[in-house]
Amino acid sequence: MKQQTRVISFSGKGGTGKTTTASLFVKAVRELGLCEEILVIDADPDANLATTLNVKYDTTIGEAVDRRKKTLEDGVAGEKLRADLYDAVYHGDFFDFVVMGRKKGSGCYCTINSVLDTIFSETMNMYDLVIIDFDAGLEHFARGTGSNSDTLIIVCDQSKLSFETAGRITDIVSEINLPYSNKYMIGCRYDDANKPILENFAESIDVEVLGYVGYDKEVASLNLSGKGLDGIAADNAALEAVKEMVKKILSTPA
């Protein structure tokens, strides 16, 4: 019998290290060998996760939606969209990958979004683990996007603005009753002296600090050169820190 799909969603203010941390999670899961069937979803319109994971994709879900919008509005079933979605999935050696992308057409997408939500729920259930990198804003929470997620991770750096974004995220999650069983915060590039500030803030919004990803020269160099993190050293300090976080999350019931 297949175990319940674990879904981990990353959010937070832009520039905090959210996408890099999500990429390190994918690498850590691979190194630890904890899951076999993995889907990675880049739901950030900037689509930077593909670069950090060294993935070359051909199309996005947004492009498929634009192509099928009129067809679905005319009452045709969503099987063609389902086929387009499957065609948009990059199948790698270790994980599958899909980019949501932007919709460019005008008008209401209500019908197609409903069909897409159903198809995506079915697709996600085919995997052991789904990792989602959301955009830096809050719109996806207001829409209920990612509501299948059992674990929410908010990434913060050493800035008041990242705290404000984190606070708004938790407010929206509470207001619209998104069913996250576990909510965590990760601090990126933190000085030891400032860690208590993050921990006090996390306690004030009822979120547990999962850990810290320190500034890492190897990660910074790979990011600056536009290279993926798949080739990062197995004993890299940032990766080792993330491995401990992954072990904690995947040992905690959904």
mmCIF file of C-alpha atoms in Angstrom:
data_model
loop_
_atom_site.group_PDB
_atom_site.id
_atom_site.type_symbol
_atom_site.label_atom_id
_atom_site.label_comp_id
_atom_site.label_asym_id
_atom_site.label_seq_id
_atom_site.Cartn_x
_atom_site.Cartn_y
_atom_site.Cartn_z
ATOM 1 C CA MET A 1 0.000 0.000 0.000
ATOM 2 C CA LYS A 2 1.405 3.402 -1.028
ATOM 3 C CA GLN A 3 2.271 5.728 1.835
ATOM 4 C CA GLN A 4 0.757 9.206 2.000
ATOM 5 C CA THR A 5 2.443 11.726 -0.270
ATOM 6 C CA ARG A 6 4.500 14.244 1.694
ATOM 7 C CA VAL A 7 4.273 17.804 0.359
ATOM 8 C CA ILE A 8 6.739 20.486 1.457
ATOM 9 C CA SER A 9 6.075 24.085 0.393
ATOM 10 C CA PHE A 10 8.657 26.872 0.523
ATOM 11 C CA SER A 11 7.659 30.520 0.796
ATOM 12 C CA GLY A 12 9.063 33.808 2.011
ATOM 13 C CA LYS A 13 10.211 37.186 0.824
ATOM 14 C CA GLY A 14 12.245 37.322 -2.369
ATOM 15 C CA GLY A 15 16.008 37.305 -1.886
ATOM 16 C CA THR A 16 15.986 35.430 1.416
ATOM 17 C CA GLY A 17 17.530 32.254 -0.012
ATOM 18 C CA LYS A 18 14.209 30.446 -0.490
ATOM 19 C CA THR A 19 15.009 28.875 -3.869
ATOM 20 C CA THR A 20 18.548 27.926 -2.877
ATOM 21 C CA THR A 21 17.216 26.263 0.275
ATOM 22 C CA ALA A 22 14.571 24.364 -1.711
ATOM 23 C CA SER A 23 17.327 23.136 -4.073
ATOM 24 C CA LEU A 24 19.441 22.003 -1.130
ATOM 25 C CA PHE A 25 16.416 20.071 0.161
ATOM 26 C CA VAL A 26 16.188 18.197 -3.138
ATOM 27 C CA LYS A 27 19.907 17.418 -3.000
ATOM 28 C CA ALA A 28 19.678 16.348 0.655
ATOM 29 C CA VAL A 29 16.792 13.956 -0.035
ATOM 30 C CA ARG A 30 18.866 12.436 -2.817
ATOM 31 C CA GLU A 31 21.937 12.042 -0.608
ATOM 32 C CA LEU A 32 19.902 10.510 2.211
ATOM 33 C CA GLY A 33 17.943 8.160 -0.064
ATOM 34 C CA LEU A 34 14.720 8.724 1.885
ATOM 35 C CA CYS A 35 12.279 8.916 -1.038
ATOM 36 C CA GLU A 36 12.096 7.230 -4.425
ATOM 37 C CA GLU A 37 9.400 9.074 -6.376
ATOM 38 C CA ILE A 38 9.924 12.848 -6.126
ATOM 39 C CA LEU A 39 8.216 15.735 -7.906
ATOM 40 C CA VAL A 40 9.674 19.241 -7.739
ATOM 41 C CA ILE A 41 7.359 22.121 -8.675
ATOM 42 C CA ASP A 42 8.656 25.588 -9.497
ATOM 43 C CA ALA A 43 5.654 27.808 -8.755
ATOM 44 C CA ASP A 44 7.721 31.005 -8.740
ATOM 45 C CA PRO A 45 7.100 33.089 -11.901
ATOM 46 C CA ASP A 46 10.833 33.875 -12.032
ATOM 47 C CA ALA A 47 11.488 30.119 -12.484
ATOM 48 C CA ASN A 48 14.946 30.191 -10.895
ATOM 49 C CA LEU A 49 14.658 26.711 -9.421
ATOM 50 C CA ALA A 50 15.409 25.152 -12.807
ATOM 51 C CA THR A 51 18.806 26.872 -12.822
ATOM 52 C CA THR A 52 19.768 25.834 -9.307
ATOM 53 C CA LEU A 53 18.748 22.240 -10.063
ATOM 54 C CA ASN A 54 20.390 22.261 -13.511
ATOM 55 C CA VAL A 55 17.141 21.339 -15.292
ATOM 56 C CA LYS A 56 16.340 22.175 -18.917
ATOM 57 C CA TYR A 57 12.577 22.303 -19.440
ATOM 58 C CA ASP A 58 10.692 22.759 -22.722
ATOM 59 C CA THR A 59 7.369 24.238 -21.659
ATOM 60 C CA THR A 60 5.411 25.427 -18.625
ATOM 61 C CA ILE A 61 1.965 24.725 -17.233
ATOM 62 C CA GLY A 62 1.062 28.375 -17.865
ATOM 63 C CA GLU A 63 1.769 27.908 -21.559
ATOM 64 C CA ALA A 64 -0.348 24.746 -21.640
ATOM 65 C CA VAL A 65 -3.177 26.604 -19.903
ATOM 66 C CA ASP A 66 -3.059 29.406 -22.478
ATOM 67 C CA ARG A 67 -3.191 26.898 -25.320
ATOM 68 C CA ARG A 68 -6.200 25.080 -23.867
ATOM 69 C CA LYS A 69 -8.171 28.016 -22.474
ATOM 70 C CA LYS A 70 -10.669 28.368 -25.348
ATOM 71 C CA THR A 71 -11.056 24.595 -25.707
ATOM 72 C CA LEU A 72 -12.082 24.218 -22.074
ATOM 73 C CA GLU A 73 -14.371 27.234 -22.201
ATOM 74 C CA ASP A 74 -16.191 25.590 -25.101
ATOM 75 C CA GLY A 75 -17.015 22.687 -22.781
ATOM 76 C CA VAL A 76 -14.484 20.125 -23.946
ATOM 77 C CA ALA A 77 -13.227 17.841 -21.162
ATOM 78 C CA GLY A 78 -9.785 18.458 -19.734
ATOM 79 C CA GLU A 79 -8.080 15.370 -21.150
ATOM 80 C CA LYS A 80 -6.034 17.450 -23.580
ATOM 81 C CA LEU A 81 -4.858 19.663 -20.714
ATOM 82 C CA ARG A 82 -4.013 16.519 -18.758
ATOM 83 C CA ALA A 83 -1.856 15.312 -21.648
ATOM 84 C CA ASP A 84 -0.210 18.740 -21.929
ATOM 85 C CA LEU A 85 0.562 18.715 -18.220
ATOM 86 C CA TYR A 86 2.233 15.325 -18.454
ATOM 87 C CA ASP A 87 4.197 16.540 -21.485
ATOM 88 C CA ALA A 88 5.415 19.521 -19.444
ATOM 89 C CA VAL A 89 6.977 17.293 -16.782
ATOM 90 C CA TYR A 90 10.744 16.893 -17.061
ATOM 91 C CA HIS A 91 11.724 13.369 -16.079
ATOM 92 C CA GLY A 92 15.171 13.264 -14.504
ATOM 93 C CA ASP A 93 17.243 10.444 -13.068
ATOM 94 C CA PHE A 94 16.300 11.311 -9.503
ATOM 95 C CA PHE A 95 13.269 13.609 -9.612
ATOM 96 C CA ASP A 96 10.569 14.878 -11.948
ATOM 97 C CA PHE A 97 10.249 18.621 -12.422
ATOM 98 C CA VAL A 98 7.575 21.001 -13.636
ATOM 99 C CA VAL A 99 7.428 24.776 -14.010
ATOM 100 C CA MET A 100 4.087 26.485 -13.416
ATOM 101 C CA GLY A 101 4.964 29.662 -15.332
ATOM 102 C CA ARG A 102 2.730 32.634 -16.039
ATOM 103 C CA LYS A 103 -0.585 32.686 -17.860
ATOM 104 C CA LYS A 104 -0.466 35.325 -20.604
ATOM 105 C CA GLY A 105 -4.005 35.226 -21.959
ATOM 106 C CA SER A 106 -6.750 37.651 -20.953
ATOM 107 C CA GLY A 107 -10.088 36.941 -19.340
ATOM 108 C CA CYS A 108 -11.217 34.526 -16.653
ATOM 109 C CA TYR A 109 -9.374 31.259 -16.099
ATOM 110 C CA CYS A 110 -11.858 29.911 -13.541
ATOM 111 C CA THR A 111 -12.870 26.793 -15.491
ATOM 112 C CA ILE A 112 -9.360 25.839 -16.509
ATOM 113 C CA ASN A 113 -8.009 26.480 -13.010
ATOM 114 C CA SER A 114 -10.600 24.111 -11.584
ATOM 115 C CA VAL A 115 -9.612 21.392 -14.038
ATOM 116 C CA LEU A 116 -5.928 22.084 -13.429
ATOM 117 C CA ASP A 117 -6.342 21.784 -9.645
ATOM 118 C CA THR A 118 -7.957 18.364 -10.063
ATOM 119 C CA ILE A 119 -5.272 17.111 -12.435
ATOM 120 C CA PHE A 120 -2.485 18.426 -10.243
ATOM 121 C CA SER A 121 -3.892 16.762 -7.138
ATOM 122 C CA GLU A 122 -4.025 13.460 -9.005
ATOM 123 C CA THR A 123 -0.480 13.943 -10.296
ATOM 124 C CA MET A 124 0.981 14.818 -6.901
ATOM 125 C CA ASN A 125 -0.529 11.695 -5.370
ATOM 126 C CA MET A 126 1.624 9.589 -7.694
ATOM 127 C CA TYR A 127 4.779 10.640 -5.804
ATOM 128 C CA ASP A 128 6.288 9.927 -2.388
ATOM 129 C CA LEU A 129 7.465 13.514 -1.940
ATOM 130 C CA VAL A 130 6.526 16.813 -3.575
ATOM 131 C CA ILE A 131 8.651 19.923 -3.041
ATOM 132 C CA ILE A 132 7.122 23.254 -4.110
ATOM 133 C CA ASP A 133 8.995 26.535 -4.458
ATOM 134 C CA PHE A 134 6.364 29.273 -4.314
ATOM 135 C CA ASP A 135 6.798 32.841 -5.481
ATOM 136 C CA ALA A 136 7.842 35.517 -3.030
ATOM 137 C CA GLY A 137 4.370 37.024 -2.764
ATOM 138 C CA LEU A 138 1.262 36.002 -0.870
ATOM 139 C CA GLU A 139 -1.203 35.497 -3.736
ATOM 140 C CA HIS A 140 -0.900 31.700 -3.745
ATOM 141 C CA PHE A 141 -2.040 31.552 -0.121
ATOM 142 C CA ALA A 142 -5.065 33.749 -0.822
ATOM 143 C CA ARG A 143 -6.002 31.398 -3.691
ATOM 144 C CA GLY A 144 -5.484 28.331 -1.528
ATOM 145 C CA THR A 145 -2.758 27.088 -3.851
ATOM 146 C CA GLY A 146 -0.657 24.401 -2.238
ATOM 147 C CA SER A 147 -3.427 23.495 0.194
ATOM 148 C CA ASN A 148 -2.470 19.836 -0.242
ATOM 149 C CA SER A 149 0.798 20.622 1.504
ATOM 150 C CA ASP A 150 1.388 19.132 4.926
ATOM 151 C CA THR A 151 4.525 21.161 5.673
ATOM 152 C CA LEU A 152 5.063 24.899 5.192
ATOM 153 C CA ILE A 153 8.582 26.332 5.371
ATOM 154 C CA ILE A 154 9.050 30.105 5.555
ATOM 155 C CA VAL A 155 12.576 31.272 4.766
ATOM 156 C CA CYS A 156 13.840 34.456 6.440
ATOM 157 C CA ASP A 157 17.098 36.351 6.203
ATOM 158 C CA GLN A 158 18.454 39.010 8.547
ATOM 159 C CA SER A 159 15.918 41.661 7.568
ATOM 160 C CA LYS A 160 12.818 43.152 9.110
ATOM 161 C CA LEU A 161 11.073 42.919 5.732
ATOM 162 C CA SER A 162 11.425 39.126 5.684
ATOM 163 C CA PHE A 163 9.852 39.035 9.170
ATOM 164 C CA GLU A 164 6.942 41.169 7.978
ATOM 165 C CA THR A 165 6.351 38.837 5.032
ATOM 166 C CA ALA A 166 6.509 35.799 7.321
ATOM 167 C CA GLY A 167 3.974 37.365 9.648
ATOM 168 C CA ARG A 168 1.566 38.092 6.789
ATOM 169 C CA ILE A 169 1.963 34.520 5.509
ATOM 170 C CA THR A 170 1.001 32.999 8.854
ATOM 171 C CA ASP A 171 -1.925 35.427 9.183
ATOM 172 C CA ILE A 172 -3.325 34.383 5.795
ATOM 173 C CA VAL A 173 -2.753 30.679 6.493
ATOM 174 C CA SER A 174 -4.776 31.078 9.694
ATOM 175 C CA GLU A 175 -7.497 33.237 8.145
ATOM 176 C CA ILE A 176 -8.307 30.827 5.322
ATOM 177 C CA ASN A 177 -7.653 27.656 7.322
ATOM 178 C CA LEU A 178 -4.974 26.106 5.120
ATOM 179 C CA PRO A 179 -4.387 22.614 6.548
ATOM 180 C CA TYR A 180 -0.642 22.692 7.234
ATOM 181 C CA SER A 181 0.180 20.098 9.869
ATOM 182 C CA ASN A 182 3.674 21.502 10.346
ATOM 183 C CA LYS A 183 4.926 25.079 10.003
ATOM 184 C CA TYR A 184 8.622 25.846 10.168
ATOM 185 C CA MET A 185 10.990 28.739 9.684
ATOM 186 C CA ILE A 186 14.528 28.550 8.313
ATOM 187 C CA GLY A 187 17.054 31.311 8.838
ATOM 188 C CA CYS A 188 19.452 31.974 5.971
ATOM 189 C CA ARG A 189 22.881 33.595 6.317
ATOM 190 C CA TYR A 190 22.441 34.375 10.030
ATOM 191 C CA ASP A 191 25.091 35.628 12.410
ATOM 192 C CA ASP A 192 25.016 33.733 15.700
ATOM 193 C CA ALA A 193 24.294 36.959 17.586
ATOM 194 C CA ASN A 194 21.072 37.481 15.604
ATOM 195 C CA LYS A 195 19.661 33.967 15.825
ATOM 196 C CA PRO A 196 17.780 34.708 19.103
ATOM 197 C CA ILE A 197 15.939 37.529 17.279
ATOM 198 C CA LEU A 198 14.620 35.070 14.693
ATOM 199 C CA GLU A 199 13.771 32.515 17.370
ATOM 200 C CA ASN A 200 11.822 35.048 19.436
ATOM 201 C CA PHE A 201 9.934 36.200 16.353
ATOM 202 C CA ALA A 202 9.136 32.626 15.302
ATOM 203 C CA GLU A 203 7.749 31.906 18.758
ATOM 204 C CA SER A 204 5.573 35.027 18.572
ATOM 205 C CA ILE A 205 3.861 33.737 15.404
ATOM 206 C CA ASP A 206 3.736 30.116 16.604
ATOM 207 C CA VAL A 207 6.217 28.723 14.078
ATOM 208 C CA GLU A 208 9.087 26.400 14.934
ATOM 209 C CA VAL A 209 12.622 27.260 13.796
ATOM 210 C CA LEU A 210 13.751 24.242 11.801
ATOM 211 C CA GLY A 211 17.365 25.344 11.499
ATOM 212 C CA TYR A 212 19.819 27.642 9.761
ATOM 213 C CA VAL A 213 21.561 27.676 6.395
ATOM 214 C CA GLY A 214 24.720 29.711 6.800
ATOM 215 C CA TYR A 215 26.509 31.735 4.162
ATOM 216 C CA ASP A 216 28.445 29.233 2.078
ATOM 217 C CA LYS A 217 31.180 30.163 -0.416
ATOM 218 C CA GLU A 218 30.626 27.100 -2.592
ATOM 219 C CA VAL A 219 26.876 27.736 -2.850
ATOM 220 C CA ALA A 220 27.456 31.448 -3.526
ATOM 221 C CA SER A 221 29.988 30.677 -6.248
ATOM 222 C CA LEU A 222 27.687 28.203 -7.992
ATOM 223 C CA ASN A 223 24.752 30.629 -7.804
ATOM 224 C CA LEU A 224 26.818 33.508 -9.161
ATOM 225 C CA SER A 225 28.072 31.468 -12.108
ATOM 226 C CA GLY A 226 24.569 30.180 -12.891
ATOM 227 C CA LYS A 227 25.505 26.575 -12.222
ATOM 228 C CA GLY A 228 23.251 24.034 -10.557
ATOM 229 C CA LEU A 229 23.758 22.828 -7.009
ATOM 230 C CA ASP A 230 23.656 19.173 -8.072
ATOM 231 C CA GLY A 231 27.453 19.082 -8.111
ATOM 232 C CA ILE A 232 27.904 20.502 -4.632
ATOM 233 C CA ALA A 233 30.324 18.628 -2.369
ATOM 234 C CA ALA A 234 28.669 15.881 -0.312
ATOM 235 C CA ASP A 235 30.189 17.300 2.895
ATOM 236 C CA ASN A 236 29.205 20.900 2.170
ATOM 237 C CA ALA A 237 28.230 22.607 5.460
ATOM 238 C CA ALA A 238 24.988 24.105 4.117
ATOM 239 C CA LEU A 239 23.964 20.739 2.679
ATOM 240 C CA GLU A 240 24.773 18.978 5.945
ATOM 241 C CA ALA A 241 22.573 21.452 7.831
ATOM 242 C CA VAL A 242 19.709 20.845 5.413
ATOM 243 C CA LYS A 243 20.097 17.065 5.701
ATOM 244 C CA GLU A 244 19.289 17.324 9.412
ATOM 245 C CA MET A 245 16.203 19.375 8.592
ATOM 246 C CA VAL A 246 15.037 16.846 5.994
ATOM 247 C CA LYS A 247 15.438 13.980 8.448
ATOM 248 C CA LYS A 248 13.361 15.841 11.025
ATOM 249 C CA ILE A 249 10.539 16.676 8.599
ATOM 250 C CA LEU A 250 10.286 13.228 7.044
ATOM 251 C CA SER A 251 10.307 11.551 10.470
ATOM 252 C CA THR A 252 7.410 13.778 11.604
ATOM 253 C CA PRO A 253 3.908 12.542 10.650
ATOM 254 C CA ALA A 254 2.060 14.596 8.047
#
